[in-house]
Structure formats: structure tokens, C-alpha cells
Short mmCIF file of C-alpha atoms in Angstrom, two decimals:
data_model
loop_
_atom_site.label_atom_id
_atom_site.label_comp_id
_atom_site.label_asym_id
_atom_site.label_seq_id
_atom_site.Cartn_x
_atom_site.Cartn_y
_atom_site.Cartn_z
CA MET A 1 0.00 0.00 0.00
CA GLU A 2 1.34 3.42 -0.90
CA ILE A 3 -0.01 6.58 0.65
CA SER A 4 1.05 10.19 1.00
CA ARG A 5 2.86 10.76 4.30
CA LYS A 6 0.50 13.64 5.04
CA LYS A 7 -2.50 11.28 4.96
CA ILE A 8 -1.24 8.78 7.54
CA THR A 9 -0.24 9.36 11.14
CA THR A 10 2.89 8.12 12.87
CA GLU A 11 0.67 6.00 15.11
CA GLU A 12 -1.00 4.32 12.12
CA ILE A 13 2.35 3.56 10.49
CA HIS A 14 3.74 2.19 13.75
CA ALA A 15 0.64 0.03 14.32
CA LYS A 16 1.01 -1.57 10.87
CA GLU A 17 4.78 -2.00 11.30
CA THR A 18 4.27 -3.68 14.69
CA GLU A 19 1.53 -5.91 13.27
CA LEU A 20 3.85 -7.07 10.46
CA ALA A 21 6.72 -7.72 12.89
CA ASN A 22 4.43 -9.73 15.16
CA SER A 23 3.15 -11.70 12.17
CA ILE A 24 6.71 -12.55 11.10
CA ASN A 25 7.62 -13.63 14.63
CA SER A 26 4.48 -15.81 14.79
CA LEU A 27 5.27 -17.33 11.39
CA VAL A 28 8.79 -18.23 12.49
CA GLU A 29 7.55 -19.61 15.81
CA SER A 30 4.96 -21.80 14.07
CA ASN A 31 7.61 -23.23 11.71
CA LYS A 32 10.46 -23.79 14.19
CA ASP A 33 9.52 -27.38 15.04
CA ALA A 34 9.22 -28.47 11.40
CA PHE A 35 12.70 -27.12 10.64
CA ALA A 36 14.16 -28.47 13.90
CA ALA A 37 12.95 -31.97 12.97
CA LEU A 38 15.24 -31.74 9.93
CA GLY A 39 18.21 -30.35 11.90
CA TYR A 40 17.79 -26.66 11.14
CA VAL A 41 16.99 -23.53 13.13
CA LEU A 42 15.23 -20.34 12.08
CA GLU A 43 16.62 -16.96 13.07
CA THR A 44 14.79 -13.67 12.67
CA GLU A 45 16.42 -10.27 12.43
CA ILE A 46 14.23 -7.17 12.35
CA THR A 47 16.04 -4.01 11.30
CA ARG A 48 15.40 -0.32 10.95
CA GLU A 49 17.48 1.97 8.75
CA ASN A 50 17.41 5.52 7.43
CA GLU A 51 19.97 6.44 4.80
CA ASN A 52 19.41 10.17 5.38
CA LEU A 53 20.47 10.22 9.04
CA LEU A 54 23.86 10.94 10.52
CA PRO A 55 25.88 7.89 11.65
CA GLU A 56 25.14 8.57 15.34
CA GLU A 57 21.41 8.84 14.61
CA ILE A 58 21.50 5.60 12.60
CA LYS A 59 23.01 3.78 15.60
CA VAL A 60 20.19 5.06 17.81
CA LEU A 61 17.56 4.04 15.25
CA ARG A 62 19.04 0.54 14.88
CA ALA A 63 18.99 0.13 18.68
CA THR A 64 15.37 1.27 18.95
CA PRO A 65 13.07 -1.74 19.38
CA ILE A 66 10.23 -2.18 16.90
CA ALA A 67 7.80 -1.72 19.81
CA GLU A 68 8.68 1.99 19.82
CA PRO A 69 7.66 4.31 16.98
CA ALA A 70 10.39 5.80 14.83
CA ASP A 71 10.67 9.06 12.94
CA TYR A 72 9.07 7.89 9.72
CA SER A 73 10.81 10.35 7.42
CA ASP A 74 12.38 10.20 3.96
CA GLY A 75 14.90 7.34 3.73
CA TYR A 76 13.35 5.19 6.48
CA ILE A 77 12.97 1.45 5.91
CA SER A 78 12.18 -1.39 8.28
CA SER A 79 12.49 -5.02 7.32
CA ALA A 80 12.82 -8.60 8.53
CA LYS A 81 15.28 -11.27 7.51
CA ILE A 82 14.52 -14.92 8.25
CA THR A 83 17.53 -17.22 7.97
CA VAL A 84 17.51 -21.02 7.89
CA LYS A 85 20.69 -22.40 9.47
CA HIS A 86 22.17 -25.76 10.37
CA GLU A 87 21.97 -26.42 14.11
CA LYS A 88 25.23 -25.85 15.96
CA THR A 89 27.19 -29.05 16.52
CA GLU A 90 28.81 -29.98 19.83
CA ASP A 91 32.21 -29.17 18.31
CA VAL A 92 31.10 -25.68 17.33
CA LEU A 93 29.58 -25.05 20.77
CA ALA A 94 32.83 -26.17 22.45
CA LEU A 95 34.88 -23.98 20.09
CA GLU A 96 32.67 -20.96 20.82
CA GLU A 97 33.03 -21.54 24.56
CA ALA A 98 36.82 -21.66 24.23
CA GLU A 99 36.77 -18.47 22.13
CA GLU A 100 34.63 -16.70 24.73
CA GLU A 101 37.10 -17.68 27.46
CA GLU A 102 39.98 -16.42 25.32
CA GLU A 103 38.15 -13.15 24.65
CA ALA A 104 37.48 -12.73 28.38
CA ALA A 105 41.21 -13.22 29.05
CA LEU A 106 42.04 -10.63 26.39
CA GLU A 107 39.55 -8.18 27.94
CA ALA A 108 41.13 -8.75 31.37
CA MET A 109 44.53 -8.03 29.81
CA LYS A 110 43.12 -4.84 28.30
CA LEU A 111 41.84 -3.68 31.70
CA GLU A 112 45.28 -4.25 33.24
CA THR A 113 47.32 -2.60 30.50
CA GLU A 114 44.65 -0.13 29.28
CA GLU A 115 45.47 -1.11 25.70
CA LEU A 116 45.75 -4.47 24.02
CA PRO A 117 49.11 -5.40 22.53
CA GLU A 118 49.02 -5.57 18.74
CA ASP A 119 49.15 -9.38 18.63
CA ALA A 120 46.33 -9.65 21.19
CA GLN A 121 44.15 -7.29 19.15
CA ALA A 122 44.95 -9.32 16.04
CA ARG A 123 43.88 -12.51 17.84
CA LYS A 124 40.64 -10.85 18.94
CA ASP A 125 39.97 -9.87 15.32
CA GLU A 126 40.76 -13.43 14.16
CA ILE A 127 38.21 -14.82 16.61
CA ALA A 128 35.54 -12.39 15.37
CA LEU A 129 36.30 -13.24 11.75
CA ALA A 130 36.21 -17.00 12.39
CA ARG A 131 32.89 -16.65 14.23
CA SER A 132 31.40 -14.67 11.33
CA LYS A 133 32.67 -17.22 8.81
CA ARG A 134 31.12 -20.11 10.78
CA GLU A 135 27.79 -18.29 10.96
CA LEU A 136 27.84 -17.77 7.19
CA GLU A 137 28.67 -21.43 6.61
CA ARG A 138 25.74 -22.48 8.81
CA SER A 139 23.31 -20.45 6.69
CA VAL A 140 21.31 -22.48 4.19
CA ALA A 141 18.71 -20.00 2.93
CA PHE A 142 17.15 -16.67 3.80
CA THR A 143 14.26 -14.47 2.86
CA THR A 144 13.76 -10.77 3.46
CA MET A 145 10.68 -8.65 3.59
CA PHE A 146 10.20 -4.93 4.07
CA PHE A 147 7.60 -3.57 6.48
CA VAL A 148 7.62 0.19 5.94
CA ARG A 149 9.52 2.40 3.51
CA VAL A 150 9.35 6.18 3.31
CA TYR A 151 10.68 7.97 0.26
CA LYS A 152 10.43 11.33 -1.40
CA THR A 153 9.71 11.99 -5.05
CA PHE A 154 10.21 15.62 -5.93
CA TRP A 155 8.28 17.43 -3.17
CA ARG A 156 5.98 14.60 -2.07
CA GLU A 157 6.82 12.16 0.72
CA THR A 158 5.28 8.71 0.26
CA VAL A 159 4.88 5.82 2.70
CA SER A 160 4.94 2.29 1.32
CA ILE A 161 3.59 -0.37 3.71
CA ASN A 162 3.71 -4.08 3.00
CA GLU A 163 0.27 -5.66 2.72
CA GLY A 164 1.13 -8.88 4.53
CA ILE A 165 3.59 -11.70 5.00
CA CYS A 166 2.42 -13.96 2.15
CA GLU A 167 5.79 -13.90 0.35
CA ALA A 168 7.75 -14.77 3.49
CA LYS A 169 5.30 -17.56 4.26
CA ALA A 170 5.63 -18.96 0.72
CA ASP A 171 9.44 -18.77 0.93
CA LEU A 172 9.51 -20.71 4.22
CA GLU A 173 7.17 -23.34 2.78
CA GLU A 174 9.47 -23.70 -0.24
CA PHE A 175 12.58 -23.93 1.96
CA LEU A 176 10.92 -26.61 4.10
CA SER A 177 9.84 -28.57 1.04
CA VAL A 178 13.35 -28.54 -0.46
CA LEU A 179 14.95 -29.51 2.86
CA LYS A 180 12.49 -32.40 3.26
CA GLU A 181 13.36 -33.60 -0.26
CA ARG A 182 17.07 -33.44 0.56
CA ALA A 183 16.51 -35.34 3.81
CA GLY A 184 14.57 -37.99 1.84
CA GLU A 185 17.39 -38.29 -0.70
CA LYS A 186 19.95 -38.76 2.09
CA ALA A 187 17.77 -41.43 3.70
CA ASP A 188 17.57 -43.30 0.37
CA VAL A 189 21.36 -43.39 -0.03
#
């Protein structure tokens, strides 16, 4: 749905945005067991951005929970990303625990010396990079969906609001279907 920003209140936009976020969370919750039965987990990330804000303002906006209204001005967009990932193995969990202990030791060193030595900072960066790489490797599929987008054409500000979560629902159904087929093929081998 597209509407002039002047014809819709902040409260109305926020109500629709919250409704969409709740619908996405419900959709993910209702599908978790089906994916878990195949060895996968669903993760949801709801984000808010505004390309026209200063970096400090963007950080504040990103940290603002969806339950609170935003400044729905030109450049604003909110969206959800649903990611299907392999479950973490025991080895990965043990590795993450060891990395957390190592990071805690590095932080303790930083408190004592007020600055990390170069090699310690490099190790901290290596841990972060390895963790990011593992998370990417666990990812199997994802779908994204926008909730609200505000943009300006010439002198008119327009609000675009997603009508529903049909596309995200269809994507999850397709992902589940493909993963079930793959699980069936593995069982046949």
C-alpha cells in the first residue's frame, strides 16, 4: 500500500509496522519445530534503517526496538530477515566456549594494561572473523521482507507499507519442502 505521508499518522504507520513484525515472529515460531525436525533452526532479524540520518542517529535508530515508533521520514525502511541455518554441533559449541574464554582473558589483559598489545588485538579480530565465517557457513537459505519504507519523489513524501507476509510464508514453505526432499534423498542413499 502506498499513501502520502501527510494522509497517515505516525501511530498508524507504527501500528502496521508492529503488526507485520508480530506476524513474522508468529510465522517463524509456528515453523520452528518443522525445521528443527530436519536439523535446522530459524533466526529472525528485524532491522530499521534511514539512509538520510547521521551515523550517530542511525546507531540510535538501529537500537530502537520495533515496539517503539520511529521518525518515519524520507529514507526510512524497516524489514525482517529470516535465515535457515544448520543447528550448531557440539564441536562448534565447544569452540565458541573456548573463544569466549579467550576473549574474556584478552579483555582482562586490556583492563590491566589499558590497551591491548598488537598481537592480542589481532587474535581478537581473528576470533571475530572466524565466528562470522562459521555463521555464514551455517546459513542455508534466507528471505527478506520490508515492512515500511518512506521515500520522497520531488516534493511529495510517500509511505509504502507491505500488505502482509504472504511472500515470506511462501518462501519458508518452499525452503521446508526442499529440505524435506534433501533429507529424503539422504535417507535413500
